[in-house]
Tab-separated table of N, CA and C in Angstrom:
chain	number	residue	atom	x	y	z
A	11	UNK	N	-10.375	152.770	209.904
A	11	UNK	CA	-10.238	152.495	211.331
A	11	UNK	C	-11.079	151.280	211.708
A	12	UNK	N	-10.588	150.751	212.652
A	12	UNK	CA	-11.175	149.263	212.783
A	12	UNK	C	-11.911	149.295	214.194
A	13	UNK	N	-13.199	148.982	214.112
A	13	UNK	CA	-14.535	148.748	215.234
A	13	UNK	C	-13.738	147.851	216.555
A	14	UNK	N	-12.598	146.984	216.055
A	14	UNK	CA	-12.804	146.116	217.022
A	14	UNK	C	-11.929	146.843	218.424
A	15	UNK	N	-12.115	146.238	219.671
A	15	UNK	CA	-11.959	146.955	220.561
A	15	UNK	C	-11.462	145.501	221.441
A	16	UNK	N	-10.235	145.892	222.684
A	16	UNK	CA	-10.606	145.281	223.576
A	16	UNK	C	-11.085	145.668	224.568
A	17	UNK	N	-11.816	144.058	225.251
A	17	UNK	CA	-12.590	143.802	226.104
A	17	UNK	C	-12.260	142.753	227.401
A	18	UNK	N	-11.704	144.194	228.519
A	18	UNK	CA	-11.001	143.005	229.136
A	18	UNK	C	-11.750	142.881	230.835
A	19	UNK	N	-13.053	142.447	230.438
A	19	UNK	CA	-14.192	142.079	232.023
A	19	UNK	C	-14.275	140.409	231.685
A	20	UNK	N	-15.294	140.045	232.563
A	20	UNK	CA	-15.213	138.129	232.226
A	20	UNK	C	-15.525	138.237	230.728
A	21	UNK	N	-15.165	136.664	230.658
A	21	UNK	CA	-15.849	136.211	229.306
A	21	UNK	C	-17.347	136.115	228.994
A	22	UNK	N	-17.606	137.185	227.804
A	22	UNK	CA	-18.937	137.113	227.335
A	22	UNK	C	-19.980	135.736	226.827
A	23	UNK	N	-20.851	135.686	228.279
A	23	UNK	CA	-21.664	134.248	227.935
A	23	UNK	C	-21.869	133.341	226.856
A	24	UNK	N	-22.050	134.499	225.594
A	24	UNK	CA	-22.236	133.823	224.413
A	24	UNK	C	-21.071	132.739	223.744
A	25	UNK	N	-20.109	133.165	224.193
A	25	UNK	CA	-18.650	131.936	224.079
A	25	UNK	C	-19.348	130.916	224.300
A	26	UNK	N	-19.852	130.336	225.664
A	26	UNK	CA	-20.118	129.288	226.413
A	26	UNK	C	-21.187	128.752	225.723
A	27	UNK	N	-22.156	129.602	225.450
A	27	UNK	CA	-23.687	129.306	224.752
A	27	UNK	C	-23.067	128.366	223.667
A	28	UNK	N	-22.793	129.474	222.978
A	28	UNK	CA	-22.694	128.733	221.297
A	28	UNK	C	-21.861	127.764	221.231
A	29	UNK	N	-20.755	127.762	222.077
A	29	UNK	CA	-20.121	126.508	222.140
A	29	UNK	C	-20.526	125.287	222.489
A	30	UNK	N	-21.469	125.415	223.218
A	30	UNK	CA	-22.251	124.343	224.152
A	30	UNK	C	-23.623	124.043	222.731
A	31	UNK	N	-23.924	124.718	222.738
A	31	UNK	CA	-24.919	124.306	221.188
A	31	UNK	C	-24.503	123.922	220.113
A	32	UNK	N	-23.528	123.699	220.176
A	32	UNK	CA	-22.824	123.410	219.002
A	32	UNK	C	-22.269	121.494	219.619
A	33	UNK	N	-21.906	121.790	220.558
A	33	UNK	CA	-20.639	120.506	220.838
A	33	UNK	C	-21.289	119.566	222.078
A	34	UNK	N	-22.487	120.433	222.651
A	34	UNK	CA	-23.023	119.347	223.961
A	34	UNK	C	-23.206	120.207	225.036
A	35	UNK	N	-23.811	120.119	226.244
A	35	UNK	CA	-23.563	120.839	227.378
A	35	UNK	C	-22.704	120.105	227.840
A	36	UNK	N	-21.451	121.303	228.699
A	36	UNK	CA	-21.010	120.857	229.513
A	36	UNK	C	-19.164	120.815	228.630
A	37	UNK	N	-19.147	120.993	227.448
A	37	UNK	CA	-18.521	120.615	226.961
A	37	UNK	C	-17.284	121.749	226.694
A	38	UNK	N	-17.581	123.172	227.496
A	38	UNK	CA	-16.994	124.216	227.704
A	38	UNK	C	-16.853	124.815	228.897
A	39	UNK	N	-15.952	123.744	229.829
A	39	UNK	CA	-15.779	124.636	231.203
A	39	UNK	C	-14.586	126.032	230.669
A	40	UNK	N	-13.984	125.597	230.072
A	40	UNK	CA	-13.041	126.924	229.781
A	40	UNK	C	-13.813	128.142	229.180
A	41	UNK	N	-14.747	127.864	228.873
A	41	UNK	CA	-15.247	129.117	228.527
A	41	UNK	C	-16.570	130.011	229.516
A	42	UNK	N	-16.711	128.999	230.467
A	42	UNK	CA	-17.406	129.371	231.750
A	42	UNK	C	-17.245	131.202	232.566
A	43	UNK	N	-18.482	131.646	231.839
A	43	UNK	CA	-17.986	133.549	232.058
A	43	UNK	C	-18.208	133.833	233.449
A	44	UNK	N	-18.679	132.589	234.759
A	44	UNK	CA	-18.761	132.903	236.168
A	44	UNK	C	-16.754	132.562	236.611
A	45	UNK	N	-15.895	131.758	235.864
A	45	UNK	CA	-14.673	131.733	235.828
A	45	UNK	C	-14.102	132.700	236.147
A	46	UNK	N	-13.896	133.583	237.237
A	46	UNK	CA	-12.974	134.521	236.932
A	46	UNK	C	-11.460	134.593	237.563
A	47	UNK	N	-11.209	133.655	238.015
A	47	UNK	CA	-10.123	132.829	238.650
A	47	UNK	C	-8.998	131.991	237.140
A	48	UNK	N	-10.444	131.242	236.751
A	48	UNK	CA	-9.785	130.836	235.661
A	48	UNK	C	-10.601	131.059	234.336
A	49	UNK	N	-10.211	130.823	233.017
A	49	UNK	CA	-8.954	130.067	232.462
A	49	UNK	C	-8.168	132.021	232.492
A	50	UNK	N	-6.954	131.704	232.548
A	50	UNK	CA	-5.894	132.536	232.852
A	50	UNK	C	-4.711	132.263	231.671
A	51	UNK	N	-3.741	132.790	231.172
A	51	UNK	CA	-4.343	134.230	230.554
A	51	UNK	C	-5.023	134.053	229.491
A	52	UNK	N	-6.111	135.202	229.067
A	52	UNK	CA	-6.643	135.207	228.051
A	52	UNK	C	-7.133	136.630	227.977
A	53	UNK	N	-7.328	136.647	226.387
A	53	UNK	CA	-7.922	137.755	226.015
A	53	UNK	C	-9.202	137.943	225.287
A	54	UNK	N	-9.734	139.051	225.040
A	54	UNK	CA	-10.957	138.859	224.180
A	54	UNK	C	-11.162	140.467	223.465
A	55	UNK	N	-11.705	140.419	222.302
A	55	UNK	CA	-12.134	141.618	221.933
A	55	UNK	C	-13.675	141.619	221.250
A	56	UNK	N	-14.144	142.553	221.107
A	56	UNK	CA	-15.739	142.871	220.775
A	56	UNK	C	-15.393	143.815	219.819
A	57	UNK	N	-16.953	143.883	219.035
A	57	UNK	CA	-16.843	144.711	217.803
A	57	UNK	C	-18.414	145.328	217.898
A	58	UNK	N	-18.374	146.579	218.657
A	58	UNK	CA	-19.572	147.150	218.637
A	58	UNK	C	-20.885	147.720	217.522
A	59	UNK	N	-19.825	147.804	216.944
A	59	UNK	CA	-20.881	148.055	215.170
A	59	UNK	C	-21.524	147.321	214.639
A	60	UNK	N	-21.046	145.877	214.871
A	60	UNK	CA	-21.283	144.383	214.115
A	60	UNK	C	-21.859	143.586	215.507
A	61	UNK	N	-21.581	143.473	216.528
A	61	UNK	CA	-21.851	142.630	217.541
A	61	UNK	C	-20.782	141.117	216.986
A	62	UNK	N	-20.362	140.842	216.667
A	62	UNK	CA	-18.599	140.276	216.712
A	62	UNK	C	-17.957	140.079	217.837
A	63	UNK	N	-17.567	138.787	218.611
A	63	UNK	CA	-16.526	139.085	219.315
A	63	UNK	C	-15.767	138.024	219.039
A	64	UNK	N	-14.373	138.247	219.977
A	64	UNK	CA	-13.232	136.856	219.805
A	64	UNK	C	-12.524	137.041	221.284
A	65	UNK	N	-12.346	135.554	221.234
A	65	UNK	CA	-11.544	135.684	222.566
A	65	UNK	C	-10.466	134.217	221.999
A	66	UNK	N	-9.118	134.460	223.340
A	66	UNK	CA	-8.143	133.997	223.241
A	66	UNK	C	-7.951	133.166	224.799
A	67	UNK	N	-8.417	132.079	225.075
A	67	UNK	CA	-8.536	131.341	226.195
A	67	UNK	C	-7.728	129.572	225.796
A	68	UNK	N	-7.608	129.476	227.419
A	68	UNK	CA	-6.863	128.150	227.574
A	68	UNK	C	-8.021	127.024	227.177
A	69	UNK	N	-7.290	125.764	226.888
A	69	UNK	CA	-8.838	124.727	226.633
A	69	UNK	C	-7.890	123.400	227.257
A	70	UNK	N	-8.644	122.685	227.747
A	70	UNK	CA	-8.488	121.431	228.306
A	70	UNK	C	-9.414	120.763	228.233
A	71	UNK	N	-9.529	119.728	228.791
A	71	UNK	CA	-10.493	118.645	228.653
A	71	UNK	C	-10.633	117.882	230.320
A	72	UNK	N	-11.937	117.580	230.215
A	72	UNK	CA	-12.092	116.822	231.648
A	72	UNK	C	-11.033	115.919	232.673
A	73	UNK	N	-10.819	115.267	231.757
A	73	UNK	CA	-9.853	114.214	231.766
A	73	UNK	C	-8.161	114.787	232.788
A	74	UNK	N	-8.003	115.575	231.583
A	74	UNK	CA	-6.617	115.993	231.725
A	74	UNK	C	-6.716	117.605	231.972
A	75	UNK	N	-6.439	117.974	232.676
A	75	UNK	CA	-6.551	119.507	233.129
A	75	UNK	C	-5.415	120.245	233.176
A	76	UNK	N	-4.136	119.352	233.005
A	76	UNK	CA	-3.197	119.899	232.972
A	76	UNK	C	-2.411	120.125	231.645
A	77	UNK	N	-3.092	119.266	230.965
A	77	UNK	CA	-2.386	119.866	229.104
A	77	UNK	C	-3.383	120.229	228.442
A	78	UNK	N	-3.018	121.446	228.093
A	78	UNK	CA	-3.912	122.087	227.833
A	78	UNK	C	-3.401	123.643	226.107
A	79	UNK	N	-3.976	123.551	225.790
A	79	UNK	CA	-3.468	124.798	224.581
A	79	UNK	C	-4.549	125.713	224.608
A	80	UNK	N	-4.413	127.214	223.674
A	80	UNK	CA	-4.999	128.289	223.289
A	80	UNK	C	-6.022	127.911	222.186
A	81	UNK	N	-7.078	127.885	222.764
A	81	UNK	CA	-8.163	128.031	221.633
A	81	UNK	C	-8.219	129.450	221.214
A	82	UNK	N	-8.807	129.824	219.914
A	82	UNK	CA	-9.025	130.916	219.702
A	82	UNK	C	-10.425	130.662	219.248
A	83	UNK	N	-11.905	131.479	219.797
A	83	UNK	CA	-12.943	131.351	219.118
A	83	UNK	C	-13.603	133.112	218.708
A	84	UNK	N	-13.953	132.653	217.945
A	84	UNK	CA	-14.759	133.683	217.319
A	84	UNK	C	-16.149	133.914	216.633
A	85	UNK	N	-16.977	134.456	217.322
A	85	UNK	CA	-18.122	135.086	217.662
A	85	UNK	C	-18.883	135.677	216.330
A	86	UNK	N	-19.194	135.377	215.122
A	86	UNK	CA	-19.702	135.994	213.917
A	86	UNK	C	-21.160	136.792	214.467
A	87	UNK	N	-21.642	137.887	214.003
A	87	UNK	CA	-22.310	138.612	214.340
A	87	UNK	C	-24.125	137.814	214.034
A	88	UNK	N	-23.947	137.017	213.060
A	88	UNK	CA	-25.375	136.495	212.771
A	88	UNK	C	-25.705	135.107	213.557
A	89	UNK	N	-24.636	134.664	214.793
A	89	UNK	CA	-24.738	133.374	215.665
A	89	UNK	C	-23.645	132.257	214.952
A	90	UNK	N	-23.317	131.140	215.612
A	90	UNK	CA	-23.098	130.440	215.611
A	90	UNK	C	-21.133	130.772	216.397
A	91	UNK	N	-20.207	129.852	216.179
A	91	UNK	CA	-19.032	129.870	216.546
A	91	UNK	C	-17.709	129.402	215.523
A	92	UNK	N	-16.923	130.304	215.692
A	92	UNK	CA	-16.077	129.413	214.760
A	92	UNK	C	-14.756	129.263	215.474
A	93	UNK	N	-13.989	128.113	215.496
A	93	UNK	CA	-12.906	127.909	215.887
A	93	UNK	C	-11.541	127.851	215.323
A	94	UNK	N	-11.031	129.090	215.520
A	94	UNK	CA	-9.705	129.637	214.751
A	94	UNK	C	-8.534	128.963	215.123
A	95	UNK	N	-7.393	128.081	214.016
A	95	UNK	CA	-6.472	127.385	214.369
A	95	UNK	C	-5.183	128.006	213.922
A	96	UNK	N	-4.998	128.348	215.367
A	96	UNK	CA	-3.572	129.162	215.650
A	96	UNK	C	-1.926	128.932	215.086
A	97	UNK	N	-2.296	127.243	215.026
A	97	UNK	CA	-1.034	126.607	215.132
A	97	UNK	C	-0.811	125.801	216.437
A	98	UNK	N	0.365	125.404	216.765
A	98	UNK	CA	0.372	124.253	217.596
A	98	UNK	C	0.407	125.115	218.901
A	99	UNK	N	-0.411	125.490	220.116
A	99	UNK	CA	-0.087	126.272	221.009
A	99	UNK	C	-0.475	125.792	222.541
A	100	UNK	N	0.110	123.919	222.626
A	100	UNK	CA	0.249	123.388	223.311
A	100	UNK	C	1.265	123.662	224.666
A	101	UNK	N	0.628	123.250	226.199
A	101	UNK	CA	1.471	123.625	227.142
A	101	UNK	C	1.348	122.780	227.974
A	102	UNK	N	1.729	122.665	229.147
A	102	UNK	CA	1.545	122.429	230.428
A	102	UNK	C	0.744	123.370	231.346
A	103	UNK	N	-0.305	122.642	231.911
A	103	UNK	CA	-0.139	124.039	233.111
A	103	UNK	C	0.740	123.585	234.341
A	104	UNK	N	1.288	124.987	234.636
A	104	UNK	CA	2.123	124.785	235.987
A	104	UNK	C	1.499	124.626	237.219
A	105	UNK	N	2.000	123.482	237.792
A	105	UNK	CA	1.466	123.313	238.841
A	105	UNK	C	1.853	123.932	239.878
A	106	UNK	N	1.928	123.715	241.193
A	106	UNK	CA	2.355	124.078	242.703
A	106	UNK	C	4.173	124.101	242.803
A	107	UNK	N	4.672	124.447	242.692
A	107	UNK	CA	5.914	124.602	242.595
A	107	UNK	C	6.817	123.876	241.680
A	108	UNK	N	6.396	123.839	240.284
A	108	UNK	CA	6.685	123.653	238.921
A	108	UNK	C	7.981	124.948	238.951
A	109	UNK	N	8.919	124.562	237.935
A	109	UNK	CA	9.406	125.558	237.374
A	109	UNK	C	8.701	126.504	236.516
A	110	UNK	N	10.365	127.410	236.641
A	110	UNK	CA	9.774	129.284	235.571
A	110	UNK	C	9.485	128.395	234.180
A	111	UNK	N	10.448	127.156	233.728
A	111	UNK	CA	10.259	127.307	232.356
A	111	UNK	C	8.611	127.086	232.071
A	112	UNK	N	7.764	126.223	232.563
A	112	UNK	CA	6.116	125.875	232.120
A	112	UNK	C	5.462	126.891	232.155
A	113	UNK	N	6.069	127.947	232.603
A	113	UNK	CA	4.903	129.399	233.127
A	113	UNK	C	5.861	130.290	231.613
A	114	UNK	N	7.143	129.802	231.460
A	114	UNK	CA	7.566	130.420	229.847
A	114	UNK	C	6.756	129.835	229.207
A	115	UNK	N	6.799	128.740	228.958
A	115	UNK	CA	6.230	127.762	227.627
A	115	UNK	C	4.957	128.537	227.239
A	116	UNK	N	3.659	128.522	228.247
A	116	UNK	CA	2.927	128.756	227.927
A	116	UNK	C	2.452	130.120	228.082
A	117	UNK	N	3.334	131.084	228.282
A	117	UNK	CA	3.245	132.638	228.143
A	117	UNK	C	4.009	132.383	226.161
A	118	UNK	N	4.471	131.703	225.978
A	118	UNK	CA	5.010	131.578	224.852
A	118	UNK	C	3.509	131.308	223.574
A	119	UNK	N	2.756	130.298	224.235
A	119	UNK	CA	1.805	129.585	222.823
A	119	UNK	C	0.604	131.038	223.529
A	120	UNK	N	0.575	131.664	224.545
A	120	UNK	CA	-0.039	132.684	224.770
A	120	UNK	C	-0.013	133.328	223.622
A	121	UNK	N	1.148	133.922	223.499
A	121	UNK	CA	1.116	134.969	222.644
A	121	UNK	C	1.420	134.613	220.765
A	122	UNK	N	1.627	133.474	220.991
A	122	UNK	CA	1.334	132.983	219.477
A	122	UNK	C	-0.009	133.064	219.326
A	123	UNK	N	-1.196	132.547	220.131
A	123	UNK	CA	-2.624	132.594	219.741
A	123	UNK	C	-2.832	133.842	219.833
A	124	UNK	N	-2.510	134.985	220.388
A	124	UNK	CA	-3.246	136.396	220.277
A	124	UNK	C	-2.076	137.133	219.005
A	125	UNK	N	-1.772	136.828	218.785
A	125	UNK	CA	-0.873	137.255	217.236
A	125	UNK	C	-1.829	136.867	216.543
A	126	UNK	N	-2.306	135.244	216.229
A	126	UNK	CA	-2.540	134.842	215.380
A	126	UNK	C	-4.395	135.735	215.619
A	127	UNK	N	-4.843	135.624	216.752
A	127	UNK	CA	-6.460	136.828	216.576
A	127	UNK	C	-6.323	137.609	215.808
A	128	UNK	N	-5.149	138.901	216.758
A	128	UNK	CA	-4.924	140.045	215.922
A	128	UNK	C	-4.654	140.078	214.357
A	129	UNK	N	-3.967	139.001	214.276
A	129	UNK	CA	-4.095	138.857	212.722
A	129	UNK	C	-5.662	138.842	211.832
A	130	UNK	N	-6.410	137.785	212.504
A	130	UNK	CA	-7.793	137.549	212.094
A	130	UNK	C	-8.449	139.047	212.077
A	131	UNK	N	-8.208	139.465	212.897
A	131	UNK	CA	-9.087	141.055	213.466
A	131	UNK	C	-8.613	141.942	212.371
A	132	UNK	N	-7.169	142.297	212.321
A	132	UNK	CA	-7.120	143.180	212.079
A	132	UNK	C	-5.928	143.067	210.778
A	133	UNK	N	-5.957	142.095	209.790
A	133	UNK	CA	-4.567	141.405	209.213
A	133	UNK	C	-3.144	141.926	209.606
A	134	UNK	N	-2.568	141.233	208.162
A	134	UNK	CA	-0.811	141.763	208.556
A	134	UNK	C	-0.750	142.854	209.176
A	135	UNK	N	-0.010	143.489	209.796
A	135	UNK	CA	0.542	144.665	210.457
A	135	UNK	C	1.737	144.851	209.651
């Protein structure tokens, strides 16, 4: 049986920390755990036995806020971050009266990046 669990309250600070120690301050608004508006959708799970977690969030960049893909990061229990590559899970975000298809697209690379977690978490099914 497998520890890991989801965890679905804000994003756990340590995302932001270690990311930011790693890459710069400032360099992770998407992973900002006072966000709770945004980044949208995402998921995350924890592993209480190990202290482990992973989450499945949108990433953009300063610049451009509107193209944006699924990072997947993950939380190793002894510190640091690692950044899991999903595959191509590039989108648009939809804007103010955008069409259904941009709100498909990226419900689409959504759920390619949380396949590809669950895979990490928990392998093949």
């Amino acid at each position: 049986m497998s520890d890991w669990r989801r965890y679905d309250s804000h994003l756990i600070p340590a995302f932001q920390e270690r990311f930011e120690a790693r890459w710069g301050k400032g360099t992770a608004p998407f992973l900002d755990p006072e966000a709770h508006e945004e980044p949208l959708p995402r998921a995350q799970w924890i592993n209480p036995a190990t202290g482990a977690a992973l989450a499945v969030v949108p990433v953009w960049t300063a610049e451009e806020r509107q193209q944006r893909s699924f990072g997947v990061f993950y939380l190793p229990p002894a510190g640091d971050i690692w950044v899991l590559r999903p595959g191509y899970t590039g989108y648009l975000e939809p804007a103010d009266g955008d069409t259904e298809h941009l709100v498909s697209l990226r419900n689409d690379a959504y759920r390619k990046a949380v396949a590809h977690a669950k895979e990490f978490l928990f392998g093949s099914q």
